[in-house]
PDB file of C-alpha atoms in Angstrom:
ATOM      1  CA  UNK A   1      28.612 -31.446 -15.548  1.00  0.00           C
ATOM      2  CA  UNK A   2      25.830 -30.459 -16.964  1.00  0.00           C
ATOM      3  CA  UNK A   3      23.367 -28.312 -13.512  1.00  0.00           C
ATOM      4  CA  UNK A   4      20.031 -29.433 -12.401  1.00  0.00           C
ATOM      5  CA  UNK A   5      17.204 -27.131 -12.624  1.00  0.00           C
ATOM      6  CA  UNK A   6      17.214 -27.275  -8.700  1.00  0.00           C
ATOM      7  CA  UNK A   7      21.021 -25.382  -9.147  1.00  0.00           C
ATOM      8  CA  UNK A   8      20.475 -23.416 -11.819  1.00  0.00           C
ATOM      9  CA  UNK A   9      17.648 -21.683  -9.736  1.00  0.00           C
ATOM     10  CA  UNK A  10      19.383 -21.583  -6.696  1.00  0.00           C
ATOM     11  CA  UNK A  11      22.030 -19.735  -8.627  1.00  0.00           C
ATOM     12  CA  UNK A  12      19.616 -17.380  -9.680  1.00  0.00           C
ATOM     13  CA  UNK A  13      18.033 -16.406  -6.080  1.00  0.00           C
ATOM     14  CA  UNK A  14      21.775 -16.548  -4.659  1.00  0.00           C
ATOM     15  CA  UNK A  15      22.458 -14.109  -7.107  1.00  0.00           C
ATOM     16  CA  UNK A  16      22.401  -9.844  -6.196  1.00  0.00           C
ATOM     17  CA  UNK A  17      18.378 -10.171  -7.850  1.00  0.00           C
ATOM     18  CA  UNK A  18      16.144 -12.302  -6.016  1.00  0.00           C
ATOM     19  CA  UNK A  19      12.790 -13.835  -7.502  1.00  0.00           C
ATOM     20  CA  UNK A  20      11.286 -12.573  -4.246  1.00  0.00           C
ATOM     21  CA  UNK A  21      13.636  -8.537  -4.692  1.00  0.00           C
ATOM     22  CA  UNK A  22      12.053  -8.986  -8.304  1.00  0.00           C
ATOM     23  CA  UNK A  23       8.450  -9.318  -7.576  1.00  0.00           C
ATOM     24  CA  UNK A  24       8.851  -7.061  -4.483  1.00  0.00           C
ATOM     25  CA  UNK A  25       9.796  -4.677  -6.880  1.00  0.00           C
ATOM     26  CA  UNK A  26       7.808  -4.339  -9.912  1.00  0.00           C
ATOM     27  CA  UNK A  27       4.552  -4.522  -8.107  1.00  0.00           C
ATOM     28  CA  UNK A  28       5.587  -2.329  -5.045  1.00  0.00           C
ATOM     29  CA  UNK A  29       3.426   1.253  -4.558  1.00  0.00           C
ATOM     30  CA  UNK A  30       5.473   4.217  -4.553  1.00  0.00           C
ATOM     31  CA  UNK A  31       2.373   6.472  -4.118  1.00  0.00           C
ATOM     32  CA  UNK A  32      -1.474   6.347  -3.665  1.00  0.00           C
ATOM     33  CA  UNK A  33      -4.158   8.420  -6.443  1.00  0.00           C
ATOM     34  CA  UNK A  34      -5.787  11.300  -5.404  1.00  0.00           C
ATOM     35  CA  UNK A  35      -8.437  10.067  -7.639  1.00  0.00           C
ATOM     36  CA  UNK A  36     -11.789   9.604  -6.506  1.00  0.00           C
ATOM     37  CA  UNK A  37     -14.317   6.979  -8.122  1.00  0.00           C
ATOM     38  CA  UNK A  38     -17.776   7.490  -8.597  1.00  0.00           C
ATOM     39  CA  UNK A  39     -18.748   4.560  -9.753  1.00  0.00           C
ATOM     40  CA  UNK A  40     -16.852   0.926  -9.621  1.00  0.00           C
ATOM     41  CA  UNK A  41     -16.523  -1.388 -12.509  1.00  0.00           C
ATOM     42  CA  UNK A  42     -18.754  -4.339 -11.900  1.00  0.00           C
ATOM     43  CA  UNK A  43     -15.779  -6.702 -11.788  1.00  0.00           C
ATOM     44  CA  UNK A  44     -14.704  -4.774  -8.492  1.00  0.00           C
ATOM     45  CA  UNK A  45     -17.996  -5.310  -6.581  1.00  0.00           C
ATOM     46  CA  UNK A  46     -19.462  -8.661  -8.320  1.00  0.00           C
ATOM     47  CA  UNK A  47     -18.887 -12.255  -6.624  1.00  0.00           C
ATOM     48  CA  UNK A  48     -18.604 -14.716  -8.952  1.00  0.00           C
ATOM     49  CA  UNK A  49     -19.020 -18.749  -8.123  1.00  0.00           C
ATOM     50  CA  UNK A  50     -18.349 -21.650  -9.903  1.00  0.00           C
ATOM     51  CA  UNK A  51     -20.492 -24.980 -10.366  1.00  0.00           C
ATOM     52  CA  UNK A  52     -20.625 -27.772 -11.997  1.00  0.00           C
ATOM     53  CA  UNK A  53     -24.226 -28.440 -13.242  1.00  0.00           C
ATOM     54  CA  UNK A  54     -23.689 -31.559 -15.639  1.00  0.00           C
ATOM     55  CA  UNK A  55     -22.677 -33.673 -12.818  1.00  0.00           C
ATOM     56  CA  UNK A  56     -24.305 -34.790  -9.942  1.00  0.00           C
ATOM     57  CA  UNK A  57     -25.138 -32.945  -6.987  1.00  0.00           C
ATOM     58  CA  UNK A  58     -25.638 -34.086  -2.977  1.00  0.00           C
ATOM     59  CA  UNK A  59     -26.936 -31.286  -0.640  1.00  0.00           C
ATOM     60  CA  UNK A  60     -24.592 -31.313   2.270  1.00  0.00           C
ATOM     61  CA  UNK A  61     -26.403 -31.106   6.148  1.00  0.00           C
ATOM     62  CA  UNK A  62     -26.942 -28.256   8.074  1.00  0.00           C
ATOM     63  CA  UNK A  63     -25.625 -27.387  11.012  1.00  0.00           C
ATOM     64  CA  UNK A  64     -27.419 -25.942  13.388  1.00  0.00           C
ATOM     65  CA  UNK A  65     -25.425 -25.570  16.690  1.00  0.00           C
ATOM     66  CA  UNK A  66     -22.100 -24.700  16.345  1.00  0.00           C
ATOM     67  CA  UNK A  67     -19.221 -24.447  18.133  1.00  0.00           C
ATOM     68  CA  UNK A  68     -17.118 -21.815  19.844  1.00  0.00           C
ATOM     69  CA  UNK A  69     -14.940 -22.143  17.070  1.00  0.00           C
ATOM     70  CA  UNK A  70     -17.518 -22.384  14.118  1.00  0.00           C
ATOM     71  CA  UNK A  71     -19.369 -19.172  15.985  1.00  0.00           C
ATOM     72  CA  UNK A  72     -15.628 -17.095  16.077  1.00  0.00           C
ATOM     73  CA  UNK A  73     -14.884 -17.926  12.335  1.00  0.00           C
ATOM     74  CA  UNK A  74     -18.787 -17.085  11.561  1.00  0.00           C
ATOM     75  CA  UNK A  75     -18.705 -13.308  12.998  1.00  0.00           C
ATOM     76  CA  UNK A  76     -15.389 -12.424  11.834  1.00  0.00           C
ATOM     77  CA  UNK A  77     -15.311  -9.672  10.040  1.00  0.00           C
ATOM     78  CA  UNK A  78     -13.272  -6.287   8.483  1.00  0.00           C
ATOM     79  CA  UNK A  79     -14.489  -3.310  11.058  1.00  0.00           C
ATOM     80  CA  UNK A  80     -12.729  -0.270  10.730  1.00  0.00           C
ATOM     81  CA  UNK A  81     -15.297   1.327  12.838  1.00  0.00           C
ATOM     82  CA  UNK A  82     -12.589   2.053  15.452  1.00  0.00           C
ATOM     83  CA  UNK A  83     -12.804   3.687  18.711  1.00  0.00           C
ATOM     84  CA  UNK A  84      -9.600   4.911  19.088  1.00  0.00           C
ATOM     85  CA  UNK A  85      -9.065   3.490  22.691  1.00  0.00           C
ATOM     86  CA  UNK A  86      -6.543   1.405  24.042  1.00  0.00           C
ATOM     87  CA  UNK A  87      -5.605  -1.763  24.263  1.00  0.00           C
ATOM     88  CA  UNK A  88      -3.417  -3.002  27.802  1.00  0.00           C
ATOM     89  CA  UNK A  89      -0.505  -4.892  27.600  1.00  0.00           C
ATOM     90  CA  UNK A  90      -1.887  -8.168  28.115  1.00  0.00           C
ATOM     91  CA  UNK A  91      -4.446  -7.808  25.448  1.00  0.00           C
ATOM     92  CA  UNK A  92      -1.352  -7.283  23.120  1.00  0.00           C
ATOM     93  CA  UNK A  93       0.615 -10.213  24.529  1.00  0.00           C
ATOM     94  CA  UNK A  94      -2.000 -12.522  23.737  1.00  0.00           C
ATOM     95  CA  UNK A  95      -2.770 -11.512  20.263  1.00  0.00           C
ATOM     96  CA  UNK A  96       0.843 -11.502  19.935  1.00  0.00           C
ATOM     97  CA  UNK A  97       1.719 -14.960  20.907  1.00  0.00           C
ATOM     98  CA  UNK A  98      -1.314 -16.393  19.655  1.00  0.00           C
ATOM     99  CA  UNK A  99      -1.033 -14.818  16.844  1.00  0.00           C
ATOM    100  CA  UNK A 100       2.563 -15.669  16.319  1.00  0.00           C
ATOM    101  CA  UNK A 101       4.365 -16.858  19.166  1.00  0.00           C
ATOM    102  CA  UNK A 102       6.418 -20.338  20.664  1.00  0.00           C
ATOM    103  CA  UNK A 103       3.572 -22.469  21.252  1.00  0.00           C
ATOM    104  CA  UNK A 104       5.611 -24.791  22.719  1.00  0.00           C
ATOM    105  CA  UNK A 105       9.164 -24.384  24.749  1.00  0.00           C
ATOM    106  CA  UNK A 106      10.310 -28.072  25.923  1.00  0.00           C
ATOM    107  CA  UNK A 107      13.490 -29.416  23.845  1.00  0.00           C
ATOM    108  CA  UNK A 108      15.594 -27.829  21.131  1.00  0.00           C
ATOM    109  CA  UNK A 109      14.575 -23.806  19.880  1.00  0.00           C
ATOM    110  CA  UNK A 110      14.904 -26.094  15.820  1.00  0.00           C
ATOM    111  CA  UNK A 111      12.100 -27.883  17.085  1.00  0.00           C
ATOM    112  CA  UNK A 112       9.114 -25.563  18.347  1.00  0.00           C
ATOM    113  CA  UNK A 113       6.434 -24.461  16.592  1.00  0.00           C
ATOM    114  CA  UNK A 114       4.102 -21.912  16.270  1.00  0.00           C
ATOM    115  CA  UNK A 115       0.381 -21.351  16.084  1.00  0.00           C
ATOM    116  CA  UNK A 116       0.236 -20.989  12.090  1.00  0.00           C
ATOM    117  CA  UNK A 117       1.839 -23.514   9.729  1.00  0.00           C
ATOM    118  CA  UNK A 118       5.698 -22.366   8.049  1.00  0.00           C
ATOM    119  CA  UNK A 119       6.667 -24.334   5.009  1.00  0.00           C
ATOM    120  CA  UNK A 120      10.406 -26.986   6.371  1.00  0.00           C
ATOM    121  CA  UNK A 121       9.628 -24.955   9.168  1.00  0.00           C
ATOM    122  CA  UNK A 122      12.181 -21.662   7.928  1.00  0.00           C
ATOM    123  CA  UNK A 123      10.029 -19.404   9.484  1.00  0.00           C
ATOM    124  CA  UNK A 124      10.522 -15.604   7.709  1.00  0.00           C
ATOM    125  CA  UNK A 125       8.428 -14.044   9.209  1.00  0.00           C
ATOM    126  CA  UNK A 126       8.986 -11.242  11.251  1.00  0.00           C
ATOM    127  CA  UNK A 127       5.849  -8.936  13.294  1.00  0.00           C
ATOM    128  CA  UNK A 128       6.623  -5.088  14.324  1.00  0.00           C
ATOM    129  CA  UNK A 129       3.716  -2.799  15.884  1.00  0.00           C
ATOM    130  CA  UNK A 130       2.550   0.024  15.984  1.00  0.00           C
ATOM    131  CA  UNK A 131       0.857   1.230  19.755  1.00  0.00           C
ATOM    132  CA  UNK A 132      -0.087   4.668  20.205  1.00  0.00           C
ATOM    133  CA  UNK A 133      -1.230   5.047  23.108  1.00  0.00           C
ATOM    134  CA  UNK A 134      -1.722   2.489  26.076  1.00  0.00           C
ATOM    135  CA  UNK A 135      -1.007   2.635  29.601  1.00  0.00           C
ATOM    136  CA  UNK A 136       1.738  -0.245  30.361  1.00  0.00           C
ATOM    137  CA  UNK A 137       3.766   0.981  27.350  1.00  0.00           C
ATOM    138  CA  UNK A 138       5.422   4.018  25.550  1.00  0.00           C
ATOM    139  CA  UNK A 139       4.031   4.934  22.150  1.00  0.00           C
ATOM    140  CA  UNK A 140       6.365   4.012  19.673  1.00  0.00           C
ATOM    141  CA  UNK A 141       6.977   0.883  17.100  1.00  0.00           C
ATOM    142  CA  UNK A 142       8.572  -2.492  18.480  1.00  0.00           C
ATOM    143  CA  UNK A 143       9.984  -5.704  16.640  1.00  0.00           C
ATOM    144  CA  UNK A 144       8.295  -8.430  18.728  1.00  0.00           C
ATOM    145  CA  UNK A 145      11.261 -10.443  19.904  1.00  0.00           C
ATOM    146  CA  UNK A 146       9.119 -14.066  19.437  1.00  0.00           C
ATOM    147  CA  UNK A 147      12.185 -16.099  21.421  1.00  0.00           C
ATOM    148  CA  UNK A 148      11.655 -13.896  24.504  1.00  0.00           C
ATOM    149  CA  UNK A 149       8.104 -13.150  23.954  1.00  0.00           C
ATOM    150  CA  UNK A 150       9.471 -10.227  24.364  1.00  0.00           C
ATOM    151  CA  UNK A 151       9.079  -6.786  23.057  1.00  0.00           C
ATOM    152  CA  UNK A 152      11.711  -4.325  21.455  1.00  0.00           C
ATOM    153  CA  UNK A 153      11.483  -0.360  21.013  1.00  0.00           C
ATOM    154  CA  UNK A 154      12.984   0.364  18.164  1.00  0.00           C
ATOM    155  CA  UNK A 155      11.475   3.815  17.924  1.00  0.00           C
ATOM    156  CA  UNK A 156       9.793   6.151  20.082  1.00  0.00           C
ATOM    157  CA  UNK A 157       7.116   8.244  19.812  1.00  0.00           C
ATOM    158  CA  UNK A 158       3.532   8.254  18.206  1.00  0.00           C
ATOM    159  CA  UNK A 159       3.591   6.889  14.903  1.00  0.00           C
ATOM    160  CA  UNK A 160      -0.017   5.736  14.376  1.00  0.00           C
ATOM    161  CA  UNK A 161      -0.534   8.785  11.679  1.00  0.00           C
ATOM    162  CA  UNK A 162       2.947   7.951   9.986  1.00  0.00           C
ATOM    163  CA  UNK A 163       1.938   4.605   9.422  1.00  0.00           C
ATOM    164  CA  UNK A 164      -1.586   5.461   8.496  1.00  0.00           C
ATOM    165  CA  UNK A 165      -0.715   8.031   5.868  1.00  0.00           C
ATOM    166  CA  UNK A 166       2.442   5.368   4.114  1.00  0.00           C
ATOM    167  CA  UNK A 167      -0.833   2.890   3.523  1.00  0.00           C
ATOM    168  CA  UNK A 168      -3.124   5.625   2.424  1.00  0.00           C
ATOM    169  CA  UNK A 169      -5.973   4.035   4.756  1.00  0.00           C
ATOM    170  CA  UNK A 170      -7.148   7.683   7.197  1.00  0.00           C
ATOM    171  CA  UNK A 171      -9.432   5.293   9.337  1.00  0.00           C
ATOM    172  CA  UNK A 172      -6.568   3.234  10.581  1.00  0.00           C
ATOM    173  CA  UNK A 173      -4.874   5.987  12.781  1.00  0.00           C
ATOM    174  CA  UNK A 174      -7.323   5.354  15.142  1.00  0.00           C
ATOM    175  CA  UNK A 175      -6.672   1.288  15.789  1.00  0.00           C
ATOM    176  CA  UNK A 176      -5.041   0.617  18.950  1.00  0.00           C
ATOM    177  CA  UNK A 177      -2.212  -1.182  17.590  1.00  0.00           C
ATOM    178  CA  UNK A 178      -1.364  -2.152  14.285  1.00  0.00           C
ATOM    179  CA  UNK A 179       0.928  -5.257  13.379  1.00  0.00           C
ATOM    180  CA  UNK A 180       3.415  -4.641  10.456  1.00  0.00           C
ATOM    181  CA  UNK A 181       4.272  -8.340   8.881  1.00  0.00           C
ATOM    182  CA  UNK A 182       7.384  -8.095   6.878  1.00  0.00           C
ATOM    183  CA  UNK A 183       9.809 -11.409   5.649  1.00  0.00           C
ATOM    184  CA  UNK A 184      13.119 -12.180   5.823  1.00  0.00           C
ATOM    185  CA  UNK A 185      12.309 -14.225   2.543  1.00  0.00           C
ATOM    186  CA  UNK A 186      16.306 -16.131   2.687  1.00  0.00           C
ATOM    187  CA  UNK A 187      14.998 -18.134   5.242  1.00  0.00           C
ATOM    188  CA  UNK A 188      13.046 -19.810   3.480  1.00  0.00           C
ATOM    189  CA  UNK A 189      14.198 -19.310  -0.268  1.00  0.00           C
ATOM    190  CA  UNK A 190      17.122 -21.208   1.433  1.00  0.00           C
ATOM    191  CA  UNK A 191      15.319 -24.283   1.259  1.00  0.00           C
ATOM    192  CA  UNK A 192      12.589 -24.250  -1.622  1.00  0.00           C
ATOM    193  CA  UNK A 193      14.216 -21.606  -4.388  1.00  0.00           C
ATOM    194  CA  UNK A 194      11.812 -19.663  -6.489  1.00  0.00           C
ATOM    195  CA  UNK A 195       9.014 -21.757  -4.658  1.00  0.00           C
ATOM    196  CA  UNK A 196       9.604 -19.783  -1.950  1.00  0.00           C
ATOM    197  CA  UNK A 197       7.542 -16.493  -2.485  1.00  0.00           C
ATOM    198  CA  UNK A 198       4.325 -18.413  -3.208  1.00  0.00           C
ATOM    199  CA  UNK A 199       4.942 -20.036   0.432  1.00  0.00           C
ATOM    200  CA  UNK A 200       5.979 -17.051   2.178  1.00  0.00           C
ATOM    201  CA  UNK A 201       2.659 -14.546   1.556  1.00  0.00           C
ATOM    202  CA  UNK A 202       0.538 -18.162   1.952  1.00  0.00           C
ATOM    203  CA  UNK A 203       2.092 -17.897   5.718  1.00  0.00           C
ATOM    204  CA  UNK A 204       1.996 -14.134   5.950  1.00  0.00           C
ATOM    205  CA  UNK A 205      -1.986 -15.121   5.440  1.00  0.00           C
ATOM    206  CA  UNK A 206      -2.406 -17.876   7.953  1.00  0.00           C
ATOM    207  CA  UNK A 207      -0.999 -15.562  10.659  1.00  0.00           C
ATOM    208  CA  UNK A 208      -3.467 -12.684   9.645  1.00  0.00           C
ATOM    209  CA  UNK A 209      -6.348 -14.994  10.070  1.00  0.00           C
ATOM    210  CA  UNK A 210      -5.164 -15.700  13.538  1.00  0.00           C
ATOM    211  CA  UNK A 211      -5.359 -11.864  14.675  1.00  0.00           C
ATOM    212  CA  UNK A 212      -8.893 -11.915  12.948  1.00  0.00           C
ATOM    213  CA  UNK A 213      -9.834 -15.036  14.872  1.00  0.00           C
ATOM    214  CA  UNK A 214      -8.301 -13.928  18.232  1.00  0.00           C
ATOM    215  CA  UNK A 215      -9.532 -10.495  17.487  1.00  0.00           C
ATOM    216  CA  UNK A 216     -13.121 -11.635  16.721  1.00  0.00           C
ATOM    217  CA  UNK A 217     -12.893 -13.378  20.187  1.00  0.00           C
ATOM    218  CA  UNK A 218     -11.961 -11.120  21.844  1.00  0.00           C
ATOM    219  CA  UNK A 219     -14.433  -7.964  21.129  1.00  0.00           C
ATOM    220  CA  UNK A 220     -12.033  -6.128  18.909  1.00  0.00           C
ATOM    221  CA  UNK A 221     -12.163  -4.755  15.513  1.00  0.00           C
ATOM    222  CA  UNK A 222      -9.342  -5.928  13.004  1.00  0.00           C
ATOM    223  CA  UNK A 223      -8.786  -4.785   9.178  1.00  0.00           C
ATOM    224  CA  UNK A 224      -5.842  -6.366   7.296  1.00  0.00           C
ATOM    225  CA  UNK A 225      -4.259  -3.417   4.952  1.00  0.00           C
ATOM    226  CA  UNK A 226      -2.542  -4.825   1.773  1.00  0.00           C
ATOM    227  CA  UNK A 227      -1.661  -1.652  -0.092  1.00  0.00           C
ATOM    228  CA  UNK A 228       0.948   0.610   1.048  1.00  0.00           C
ATOM    229  CA  UNK A 229       3.694   2.567   0.174  1.00  0.00           C
ATOM    230  CA  UNK A 230       6.680   0.012   0.607  1.00  0.00           C
ATOM    231  CA  UNK A 231       9.992   1.969   0.640  1.00  0.00           C
ATOM    232  CA  UNK A 232       8.663   4.605   3.050  1.00  0.00           C
ATOM    233  CA  UNK A 233       7.538   1.563   5.432  1.00  0.00           C
ATOM    234  CA  UNK A 234      10.878   0.007   4.101  1.00  0.00           C
ATOM    235  CA  UNK A 235      12.426   2.489   5.294  1.00  0.00           C
ATOM    236  CA  UNK A 236      10.819   3.229   8.789  1.00  0.00           C
ATOM    237  CA  UNK A 237      11.554   0.202  10.402  1.00  0.00           C
ATOM    238  CA  UNK A 238      15.514   0.715   8.920  1.00  0.00           C
ATOM    239  CA  UNK A 239      14.932  -2.512   7.031  1.00  0.00           C
ATOM    240  CA  UNK A 240      16.511  -3.212   3.532  1.00  0.00           C
ATOM    241  CA  UNK A 241      14.416  -5.186   0.741  1.00  0.00           C
ATOM    242  CA  UNK A 242      17.632  -7.426  -0.018  1.00  0.00           C
ATOM    243  CA  UNK A 243      16.772  -9.001   3.006  1.00  0.00           C
ATOM    244  CA  UNK A 244      13.614  -7.870   4.520  1.00  0.00           C
ATOM    245  CA  UNK A 245      10.756  -6.583   3.244  1.00  0.00           C
ATOM    246  CA  UNK A 246       7.309  -5.462   5.008  1.00  0.00           C
ATOM    247  CA  UNK A 247       4.703  -7.854   2.553  1.00  0.00           C
ATOM    248  CA  UNK A 248       1.310  -7.135   4.902  1.00  0.00           C
ATOM    249  CA  UNK A 249      -0.378  -4.886   8.085  1.00  0.00           C
ATOM    250  CA  UNK A 250      -3.114  -5.617   9.979  1.00  0.00           C
ATOM    251  CA  UNK A 251      -5.258  -3.157  12.244  1.00  0.00           C
ATOM    252  CA  UNK A 252      -6.636  -4.271  15.353  1.00  0.00           C
ATOM    253  CA  UNK A 253      -8.853  -1.536  17.289  1.00  0.00           C
ATOM    254  CA  UNK A 254     -11.770  -0.761  20.266  1.00  0.00           C
ATOM    255  CA  UNK A 255     -15.010  -0.854  18.597  1.00  0.00           C
TER     256      UNK A 255
END
């Protein structure tokens, strides 16, 4: 019997190298260039818009009174000018819980939901935090145990400068905390096969937006980091790309 497209794709996913792994490896950053660009090309800075001049237009009403949520969205920006001051454990708890934690504790774990949408409720994302300085927690790198809403210290010591170097971002050395988002891709690919990669990156964006809006509401600065040395950050966390890989970072700090 001829195999269906689904079965063929699933075989590829469950083979030695999945589509996610191939994409991850081909787009990995191994080192940053020291080349300084004096003038950025216009294609780097020009913002383009699309319109349909030939079709009718209907202007929408101007909004003068904004709700709290609307005001927070309006104020959202990427901030890199951190002071280096720490945040306390309570603030960190809020950032973790409302960005990526379980928000309905009743019922079975398989029915639990979080503060961002996940395709098929597969929740492939894992969260790690780099804490440089705080009165409540020793410096180190922690894994967020979402089930217990707790932090598991996997590395003890000051790692912020190293993580900032891995990301090629000097300004991140003054962050109060750096969120490292990884993906256990087979959680999603088991159901969605090759399409899973799209869903995983979309989901990471949802989680990051939560952190942006929460940071804005708490008066903190926030800036996402999409470029970093993939192999170095995975090695630091002692994770293997075939099972789990870092896909995003978000630095948060006191302004």
